[in-house]
Amino acid sequence: MTISEILTKIKDTSARAVVENSLKLAKDNQDYHALLSLTEGRALKRADEVDSGKISGKLAGVPFVVKDNFLAFGAPTTAASKILENFDAPLQATAVEKLEAEGAICIGKANLDAFAHGGSTENSAYGPTSNAYDKTRVAGGSSGGSAVVTALGVVPFALGSDTGGSIRQPASFNGVVGVKTSYGAVSRYGVVAMASSTDVIGSFATNVSDAEMITDIISGRDKNDMTTLPDFFTVQENVKPNQKIGLVKDFMTDDVDPEVRGAVNKYVEKLKLAGHTVEEVSLPMAEYALAIYYIIVPAELCSNLARYDGVRYGRRAEGVTTLSELYGKTRDLGFVTENKRRIMIGSYVLSSGYFDAYYQQAQKARTLLINEFNKLFETYDILIGPTAPTPAFKLGENTSDPIKMYLNDIMTVPTSLAGLPAISVPAGTNQAGLPIGVQLMGPMKSDASIFALAKSMENK
Amino acid sequence: MTQISRDDVLHLAQLSKLELADSEIDGLQIDISNILGYVEQLSKLDTTGVEPTYQVTGLGNVWRDDTVINYGISREDLLARSPKVVNFQIEVPKVL
């Protein structure tokens, strides 16, 4: 259901009835394992406050779900890890606060790869989430749970975080809209940090207008997050006509699933019918993006995850005699293998002797990638390509080979490294009925015009 | 291609303050070697004279007045989240 349909239902019945229904749907769909917890008590209390007129706003009574790396009241914030198993947030993420200020009601916290490290939600310390269309397949990730609850209609929208594709790829795997905002558009205050130079907050929704509305509410400068940009997002009502759109041919090679390419080509034809010009463009540095990403991101996350030490909060290992032992044992218990792998890669590339060859070289290569994007955006309004090289893969298919898993992000990491906005929109299914997503990517701060184009193409 | 030895894995674990289960070490040795092998393709790129990009929005240092900001959280609230608190102080085992 869309947000406006939910609002009508609240008017016709009550916020309590709508929230109760949402909680029921969450319980009925437990076997997908999309949610780690429900915030039932708090949600119902807020629903009653909506019904009594105490809470109002654009989203009064509308239920939503947050990825469990957002600090939120009503249930622990685990980041799908054991180290934060019982962590009770002392504050709420700014994005959650802003939604609550508009009357929205958080009903639960969604599964993810532990600390958002992964592309399938199989790295959750609490077990994987199944795809909304095929329970033997992955939800995608890392925001897999948020995508699945939106696709199943448990809630009309959900929040996620995207460091290298963690919103867009699961959106494409589950047939919903997934938004990666421009870097700095949405406050990250109160969200568990992964890679500080690429982490962004965004949303999942069943249609573009809803995702646009959520972006409008959660974006903006936040004094608690010094990396947020001055307010720039405003909803753009009309789409700019006759746009020049670049089809990234590096994302359309023979290695990419033919049905995925077919879906993109179909979308391109519709763009042309709508009066836009589409030309093939080349982004040669895209080939290196994943290598850049897997140096920079581990480097940043190994610093960000240093704070999980069992001292100030979270789980602490028992039976240790020295501080060093406490750190080591706590982190062994608290992290999944993928967390450890990434932390250790980070430690490696930042080590003296390797720093220049890996980390510095990656940051320079990132400049070359950004230069290529900038050059393309001198001529083109928007770029288009697939969101992921395949539809959802089987559970367990890529778990034994981290590089194979990482390769799934090959089309989403370039924009993350450059901080650019991008959205994944549903573009039909393959013959087996699995959803395929098309990705629209724009220059820095062009979020509103990407929404406008995607909206104009919806239902065409 | 970079080969990571078992000792390298243990050294990286130590730098990362991670104790590893014995069963994890072999797998990590292979994975880390493969991942470093993959990212080494960047050495082919000529980056002479290219400035590194550490962050993407051109943000410089952001300054604020040196005054206490009220985040709405009390000292008690934060201390209550620590696994072990004695007299308003977090207790840890001996350092050495």
XYZ file of C-alpha atoms in Angstrom:
556
model
C 0.000 0.000 0.000
C 1.066 3.568 -0.655
C 1.351 6.229 2.021
C -1.757 8.030 0.757
C -3.773 4.786 0.829
C -2.620 4.234 4.419
C -3.599 7.791 5.349
C -7.070 7.212 3.895
C -7.369 3.987 5.870
C -6.384 5.797 9.073
C -9.080 8.386 8.385
C -11.670 5.683 7.708
C -10.702 3.504 10.679
C -8.019 4.571 13.148
C -4.262 4.771 13.500
C -4.515 1.970 16.046
C -6.293 -0.313 13.541
C -3.678 0.425 10.881
C -0.733 -0.105 13.227
C -2.288 -3.307 14.621
C -2.733 -4.573 11.077
C 0.860 -3.755 10.258
C 2.070 -5.612 13.372
C -0.116 -8.560 12.426
C 1.347 -8.653 8.920
C 4.823 -8.543 10.453
C 3.979 -11.584 12.598
C 2.260 -13.438 9.734
C 5.424 -13.036 7.655
C 7.871 -14.058 10.372
C 9.275 -16.874 8.254
C 11.020 -14.328 5.983
C 13.016 -13.238 9.020
C 12.949 -9.646 7.815
C 12.531 -8.131 11.286
C 14.773 -8.568 14.324
C 12.317 -6.994 16.721
C 8.953 -5.325 16.952
C 8.467 -2.058 18.807
C 4.884 -3.016 19.531
C 4.289 -1.321 22.874
C 5.632 2.024 21.804
C 3.953 1.798 18.389
C 0.489 1.172 19.841
C 0.907 3.927 22.399
C 1.814 6.364 19.635
C -1.083 5.140 17.492
C -3.477 5.948 20.336
C -1.896 9.383 20.629
C -2.546 9.937 16.919
C -6.166 8.887 17.390
C -6.588 11.212 20.377
C -5.086 14.104 18.401
C -2.009 14.401 20.587
C 0.283 13.511 17.647
C -0.248 15.036 14.217
C 1.694 15.617 11.017
C 2.003 14.632 7.363
C 2.491 10.981 8.317
C 0.255 10.797 11.383
C -0.236 7.120 12.130
C 1.713 5.788 9.144
C 3.731 2.707 10.175
C 7.335 2.231 9.079
C 10.357 0.072 9.816
C 13.995 1.048 10.371
C 17.084 -0.963 9.584
C 18.462 -2.107 12.908
C 21.557 0.072 12.622
C 19.409 3.134 13.406
C 19.163 4.058 17.056
C 15.466 3.979 17.888
C 13.381 3.531 21.014
C 11.171 0.560 21.753
C 13.584 -2.305 21.053
C 17.345 -2.903 21.188
C 19.582 -1.537 18.413
C 21.730 -4.523 17.474
C 23.177 -3.722 14.030
C 22.449 -7.477 13.627
C 25.518 -8.171 15.751
C 26.044 -10.019 19.016
C 28.144 -7.238 20.485
C 25.086 -4.938 20.550
C 22.606 -7.738 21.272
C 20.928 -5.908 24.160
C 21.924 -2.358 23.352
C 19.204 -0.001 24.447
C 19.588 3.274 22.521
C 19.819 6.376 24.725
C 18.669 8.586 21.834
C 17.064 8.274 18.414
C 18.622 8.848 15.006
C 17.775 12.250 13.547
C 16.023 10.577 10.590
C 13.771 8.658 12.999
C 13.101 11.796 15.043
C 12.120 13.722 11.927
C 9.682 11.008 10.846
C 8.206 10.852 14.341
C 7.825 14.628 14.316
C 5.508 14.100 11.321
C 3.548 11.472 13.242
C 5.004 8.337 11.618
C 5.104 5.213 13.797
C 8.064 2.842 13.879
C 6.764 -0.713 14.290
C 9.988 -2.688 14.146
C 13.644 -3.024 13.350
C 14.822 -4.758 10.221
C 17.496 -7.385 9.696
C 20.774 -6.525 7.967
C 24.228 -7.939 7.434
C 25.969 -7.417 10.782
C 27.182 -3.792 10.862
C 25.911 -3.535 7.254
C 28.869 -5.597 6.023
C 27.476 -7.571 3.127
C 25.236 -7.693 0.116
C 22.744 -10.412 0.990
C 21.763 -10.103 4.690
C 23.342 -13.531 5.152
C 25.987 -11.998 7.428
C 23.409 -11.179 10.103
C 24.397 -12.743 13.427
C 20.728 -13.745 13.717
C 20.346 -15.563 10.401
C 19.454 -14.456 6.868
C 16.335 -12.790 5.478
C 14.531 -14.435 2.549
C 13.607 -12.704 -0.661
C 10.019 -11.445 -0.837
C 9.489 -13.221 -4.170
C 11.301 -16.516 -3.535
C 12.134 -17.815 -0.084
C 15.096 -19.835 -1.381
C 16.774 -16.629 -2.536
C 18.523 -13.773 -0.760
C 16.897 -10.502 0.191
C 19.976 -8.645 -0.982
C 21.725 -6.383 1.415
C 22.825 -5.049 3.545
C 19.381 -3.455 4.103
C 17.623 -6.719 3.178
C 15.008 -6.682 5.935
C 13.865 -3.125 5.127
C 13.421 -4.042 1.444
C 11.470 -7.214 2.219
C 8.995 -5.645 4.679
C 8.265 -2.935 2.119
C 7.829 -5.485 -0.675
C 5.535 -7.640 1.473
C 3.347 -4.668 2.292
C 3.988 -4.861 6.040
C 4.736 -1.130 5.933
C 4.513 1.450 3.130
C 8.117 2.572 3.627
C 11.300 1.719 5.503
C 14.635 3.333 6.224
C 18.007 1.888 5.265
C 21.614 2.905 4.888
C 23.667 2.642 1.698
C 27.469 2.556 1.776
C 28.056 0.810 -1.550
C 24.617 -0.287 -2.716
C 22.963 -1.472 0.490
C 19.640 0.193 -0.306
C 19.593 0.007 -4.104
C 20.554 -3.653 -4.547
C 17.974 -5.109 -2.088
C 15.369 -2.733 -3.581
C 16.106 -4.203 -7.004
C 15.999 -7.780 -5.638
C 12.573 -7.208 -4.050
C 10.834 -5.021 -6.619
C 10.598 -1.801 -4.617
C 11.972 1.723 -4.975
C 15.286 2.260 -3.165
C 16.931 5.643 -2.707
C 20.573 6.478 -2.134
C 20.649 10.190 -1.382
C 23.507 12.566 -2.170
C 26.288 12.307 0.395
C 25.475 14.790 3.146
C 21.784 15.184 2.244
C 20.459 13.260 5.262
C 21.805 13.339 8.798
C 23.608 10.183 9.933
C 23.395 11.145 13.595
C 22.319 8.073 15.534
C 23.120 5.579 12.798
C 25.842 2.977 13.356
C 28.776 4.174 11.249
C 30.438 1.975 8.659
C 32.462 3.993 6.111
C 32.225 7.664 6.938
C 33.078 8.950 3.455
C 30.345 6.967 1.664
C 27.611 6.130 4.240
C 24.248 7.683 3.394
C 20.709 7.278 4.709
C 17.810 6.572 2.391
C 14.456 4.919 2.042
C 12.482 2.085 0.504
C 8.951 2.610 -0.769
C 6.456 1.044 -3.130
C 6.421 4.048 -5.441
C 8.645 7.009 -6.297
C 6.409 9.737 -4.824
C 6.447 8.089 -1.410
C 10.233 7.774 -1.447
C 10.447 11.404 -2.514
C 8.187 12.470 0.358
C 10.329 10.578 2.881
C 13.502 12.139 1.470
C 11.882 15.548 1.795
C 11.139 14.881 5.474
C 14.436 13.319 6.553
C 16.886 15.475 4.579
C 18.507 18.687 5.705
C 21.304 20.161 7.732
C 21.657 18.717 11.237
C 23.803 20.396 13.831
C 24.486 16.956 15.277
C 26.049 15.726 12.013
C 28.705 18.141 10.828
C 28.933 16.346 7.456
C 25.376 17.296 6.447
C 25.109 19.855 3.652
C 23.063 23.040 3.931
C 19.400 22.302 3.010
C 19.049 21.835 -0.716
C 16.317 19.245 -1.315
C 12.929 20.437 -2.487
C 10.394 18.323 -4.329
C 10.435 19.042 -8.070
C 6.893 18.839 -9.417
C 7.614 18.741 -13.136
C 10.133 16.692 -15.028
C 12.579 18.563 -17.228
C 11.635 17.693 -20.836
C 14.037 16.390 -23.501
C 16.738 15.259 -21.111
C 20.026 13.838 -22.290
C 20.524 10.503 -20.635
C 23.651 8.362 -20.741
C 23.358 4.571 -20.758
C 26.506 3.311 -19.022
C 27.737 0.634 -21.413
C 30.305 -0.628 -18.891
C 27.292 -1.941 -16.904
C 25.758 -3.613 -19.957
C 28.483 -6.098 -20.913
C 27.930 -9.773 -21.727
C 28.735 -10.651 -18.094
C 25.465 -9.035 -17.055
C 22.363 -11.234 -16.980
C 20.605 -10.898 -20.391
C 17.195 -10.439 -18.786
C 18.595 -7.609 -16.646
C 19.992 -5.942 -19.771
C 16.650 -6.507 -21.467
C 14.792 -4.724 -18.654
C 17.170 -1.756 -18.860
C 16.790 -1.566 -22.648
C 13.016 -1.599 -22.280
C 13.208 1.299 -19.805
C 15.494 3.139 -22.243
C 12.914 2.745 -25.007
C 10.262 4.241 -22.739
C 12.553 7.180 -21.961
C 12.943 7.777 -25.684
C 9.184 7.578 -26.226
C 8.817 10.202 -23.503
C 10.989 12.524 -25.576
C 14.345 12.067 -23.913
C 17.575 11.302 -25.753
C 19.519 8.259 -24.626
C 23.087 7.640 -25.746
C 25.635 5.025 -24.777
C 28.387 6.451 -22.605
C 31.534 4.995 -21.160
C 32.789 5.111 -17.588
C 36.123 3.272 -17.898
C 37.041 3.776 -14.226
C 33.950 1.775 -13.205
C 36.100 -1.308 -13.743
C 38.291 -0.207 -10.832
C 35.526 1.010 -8.547
C 35.149 -2.198 -6.603
C 38.900 -2.383 -5.943
C 38.885 1.236 -4.759
C 35.872 0.507 -2.578
C 37.418 -2.560 -0.931
C 40.419 -0.508 0.173
C 38.721 2.690 1.307
C 35.714 1.135 3.010
C 37.644 -1.412 5.141
C 40.101 1.338 6.074
C 37.302 3.565 7.311
C 35.252 0.860 8.974
C 38.165 -0.593 10.902
C 38.438 2.799 12.598
C 34.687 3.127 13.105
C 34.423 -0.353 14.613
C 37.285 0.234 17.037
C 34.691 1.676 19.437
C 33.109 -1.742 20.004
C 35.341 -2.905 22.775
C 33.011 -4.044 25.536
C 33.977 -1.195 27.819
C 31.387 1.577 27.598
C 28.425 -0.321 26.161
C 27.461 -3.585 24.543
C 28.429 -7.092 25.423
C 31.612 -7.784 27.381
C 33.500 -11.086 27.418
C 33.604 -12.826 30.788
C 36.544 -14.423 32.572
C 39.313 -12.191 31.265
C 42.231 -10.931 33.331
C 43.706 -8.082 31.266
C 42.256 -5.217 29.255
C 43.832 -6.501 26.062
C 42.226 -9.882 26.571
C 38.910 -8.147 27.212
C 39.098 -6.334 23.870
C 40.160 -9.398 21.909
C 37.625 -11.819 23.373
C 34.754 -9.316 23.317
C 35.383 -8.525 19.662
C 35.726 -12.218 18.810
C 32.309 -12.923 20.358
C 30.708 -9.772 19.059
C 31.684 -9.750 15.389
C 30.812 -12.147 12.582
C 33.596 -13.402 10.303
C 32.842 -10.808 7.593
C 33.272 -8.018 10.166
C 36.644 -9.454 11.143
C 37.708 -9.919 7.534
C 36.950 -6.295 6.713
C 38.520 -4.925 9.888
C 41.714 -6.875 9.159
C 41.828 -5.721 5.510
C 41.453 -2.198 6.852
C 44.304 -2.694 9.298
C 46.436 -4.073 6.459
C 45.898 -1.238 3.977
C 46.513 1.362 6.667
C 49.705 -0.291 7.950
C 52.942 1.594 7.527
C 54.619 0.354 4.390
C 51.313 -0.404 2.646
C 49.509 2.873 3.196
C 50.785 4.569 0.019
C 50.433 1.536 -2.230
C 46.884 0.743 -1.176
C 45.062 3.519 0.640
C 46.626 6.545 -1.066
C 46.485 4.908 -4.486
C 42.798 4.093 -3.950
C 41.985 7.680 -2.959
C 43.767 8.931 -6.084
C 41.937 6.399 -8.247
C 38.723 7.652 -6.645
C 39.570 11.142 -7.941
C 39.924 9.709 -11.459
C 36.519 8.036 -11.128
C 34.894 11.263 -9.902
C 36.517 13.173 -12.798
C 34.907 10.761 -15.252
C 31.474 11.253 -13.661
C 31.923 15.043 -13.723
C 32.856 14.932 -17.388
C 29.769 12.874 -18.265
C 27.512 15.230 -16.324
C 28.767 18.156 -18.418
C 26.800 16.582 -21.279
C 24.207 14.335 -19.649
C 21.466 15.087 -17.106
C 21.245 11.573 -15.765
C 22.957 8.203 -16.220
C 21.141 4.900 -16.397
C 22.075 1.261 -16.028
C 21.127 -1.855 -14.095
C 21.206 -1.766 -10.290
C 22.801 -5.215 -10.007
C 24.221 -7.652 -12.559
C 21.647 -10.360 -11.743
C 18.293 -10.779 -10.015
C 18.369 -12.218 -6.468
C 20.724 -15.182 -6.161
C 20.186 -18.328 -4.091
C 20.776 -18.312 -0.340
C 24.254 -19.746 0.254
C 25.323 -19.325 -3.369
C 28.023 -16.715 -2.730
C 28.781 -17.133 0.960
C 31.996 -19.127 0.499
C 33.596 -16.586 -1.830
C 33.714 -12.987 -0.559
C 34.894 -11.593 -3.907
C 31.980 -13.180 -5.742
C 29.680 -11.592 -3.180
C 31.399 -8.204 -3.527
C 31.069 -8.305 -7.336
C 27.324 -7.942 -6.910
C 27.924 -4.319 -5.913
C 29.895 -3.458 -9.034
C 27.187 -1.136 -10.400
C 26.357 0.609 -7.149
C 29.806 1.351 -5.664
C 30.890 3.926 -8.293
C 28.201 6.445 -7.266
C 28.874 5.724 -3.586
C 32.564 6.549 -3.986
C 31.606 9.795 -5.725
C 28.833 10.650 -3.223
C 26.241 10.901 -6.009
C 22.497 10.351 -5.653
C 20.986 7.288 -7.319
C 17.762 5.357 -7.131
C 16.722 1.864 -8.055
C 13.249 1.587 -9.565
C 11.389 -1.642 -10.331
C 11.559 -2.580 -14.004
C 9.562 -5.765 -14.228
C 10.605 -9.322 -13.531
C 12.552 -12.040 -15.312
C 10.846 -15.167 -16.680
C 11.146 -16.829 -13.293
C 9.241 -13.938 -11.725
C 12.194 -12.343 -9.935
C 12.252 -8.537 -9.833
C 14.813 -6.494 -11.760
C 15.815 -2.932 -10.898
C 16.957 -0.081 -13.091
C 19.304 2.491 -11.611
C 19.132 6.226 -12.308
C 22.205 8.207 -11.253
C 22.634 11.972 -11.226
C 25.179 14.637 -10.373
C 25.730 15.785 -6.794
C 22.543 17.200 -5.189
C 20.349 16.266 -8.179
C 18.152 14.028 -5.988
C 14.998 15.995 -6.794
C 15.432 15.818 -10.558
C 16.102 12.058 -10.426
C 12.823 11.650 -8.519
C 11.026 13.836 -11.076
C 12.239 11.695 -13.977
C 11.505 8.411 -12.198
C 8.022 9.647 -11.267
C 7.270 10.632 -14.841
C 8.271 7.153 -16.028
C 6.273 5.247 -13.435
C 3.409 3.130 -14.863
C 4.576 3.817 -18.422
C 50.259 -11.401 -5.900
C 50.289 -10.804 -2.182
C 50.458 -13.976 -0.162
C 49.344 -13.635 3.402
C 50.882 -16.091 5.823
C 49.246 -17.518 8.901
C 51.517 -15.296 10.978
C 50.371 -12.263 8.970
C 46.779 -13.133 9.816
C 47.619 -13.357 13.497
C 49.531 -10.074 13.329
C 46.593 -8.331 11.621
C 44.261 -9.783 14.234
C 46.484 -8.399 16.955
C 46.576 -4.949 15.316
C 42.784 -5.126 15.068
C 42.352 -6.274 18.680
C 40.612 -9.435 17.539
C 40.998 -12.875 18.953
C 40.308 -15.416 16.263
C 38.886 -18.863 16.667
C 41.321 -21.459 15.321
C 38.705 -22.549 12.816
C 38.587 -19.038 11.302
C 42.290 -18.528 10.669
C 42.735 -20.669 7.553
C 39.682 -19.213 5.851
C 40.737 -15.647 6.634
C 44.223 -16.342 5.306
C 42.779 -17.388 1.936
C 40.132 -14.635 1.790
C 42.476 -11.812 2.755
C 45.060 -12.991 0.193
C 42.382 -13.115 -2.505
C 40.915 -9.728 -1.631
C 44.335 -8.058 -1.565
C 45.089 -9.809 -4.862
C 41.912 -8.333 -6.321
C 42.486 -4.765 -5.137
C 46.082 -4.811 -6.361
C 44.785 -4.117 -9.873
C 44.873 -0.448 -8.858
C 48.668 -0.518 -9.123
C 48.190 -0.553 -12.920
C 46.684 2.943 -12.826
C 48.889 5.930 -13.470
C 47.992 8.385 -10.731
C 50.982 10.672 -11.085
C 49.973 14.175 -10.085
C 46.454 13.122 -9.079
C 45.190 14.502 -5.773
C 43.554 11.959 -3.456
C 39.841 12.374 -2.574
C 39.266 11.745 1.109
C 35.772 13.166 1.136
C 33.392 14.186 -1.585
C 31.624 17.397 -0.622
C 34.597 19.706 -0.317
C 33.897 20.035 3.359
C 36.646 21.722 5.362
C 37.044 21.732 9.094
C 33.775 22.690 10.741
C 34.243 24.777 13.866
C 31.900 25.560 16.673
C 32.137 27.474 19.918
C 33.889 25.594 22.665
C 30.792 25.247 24.806
C 29.008 22.205 26.149
C 26.148 21.070 23.898
C 23.146 19.490 25.524
C 22.328 16.321 23.614
C 19.526 15.461 25.992
C 21.336 12.498 27.505
C 22.487 12.345 31.087
C 25.717 10.925 32.421
C 23.657 8.315 34.284
C 21.913 7.261 31.072
C 25.211 6.646 29.347
C 26.887 4.927 32.284
C 23.879 2.634 32.604
C 24.878 1.128 29.260
C 28.293 0.013 30.427
C 28.649 -3.646 31.418
C 30.406 -2.687 34.665
C 30.143 0.558 36.590
C 31.430 1.249 40.069
C 30.872 4.653 41.725
C 30.102 6.413 38.425
C 33.206 4.957 36.843
C 33.554 2.200 34.274
C 35.558 -0.701 35.615
C 37.937 -2.667 33.395
C 40.569 -5.327 34.161
C 44.171 -4.291 34.686
C 45.948 -2.867 31.654
C 49.203 -4.781 32.112
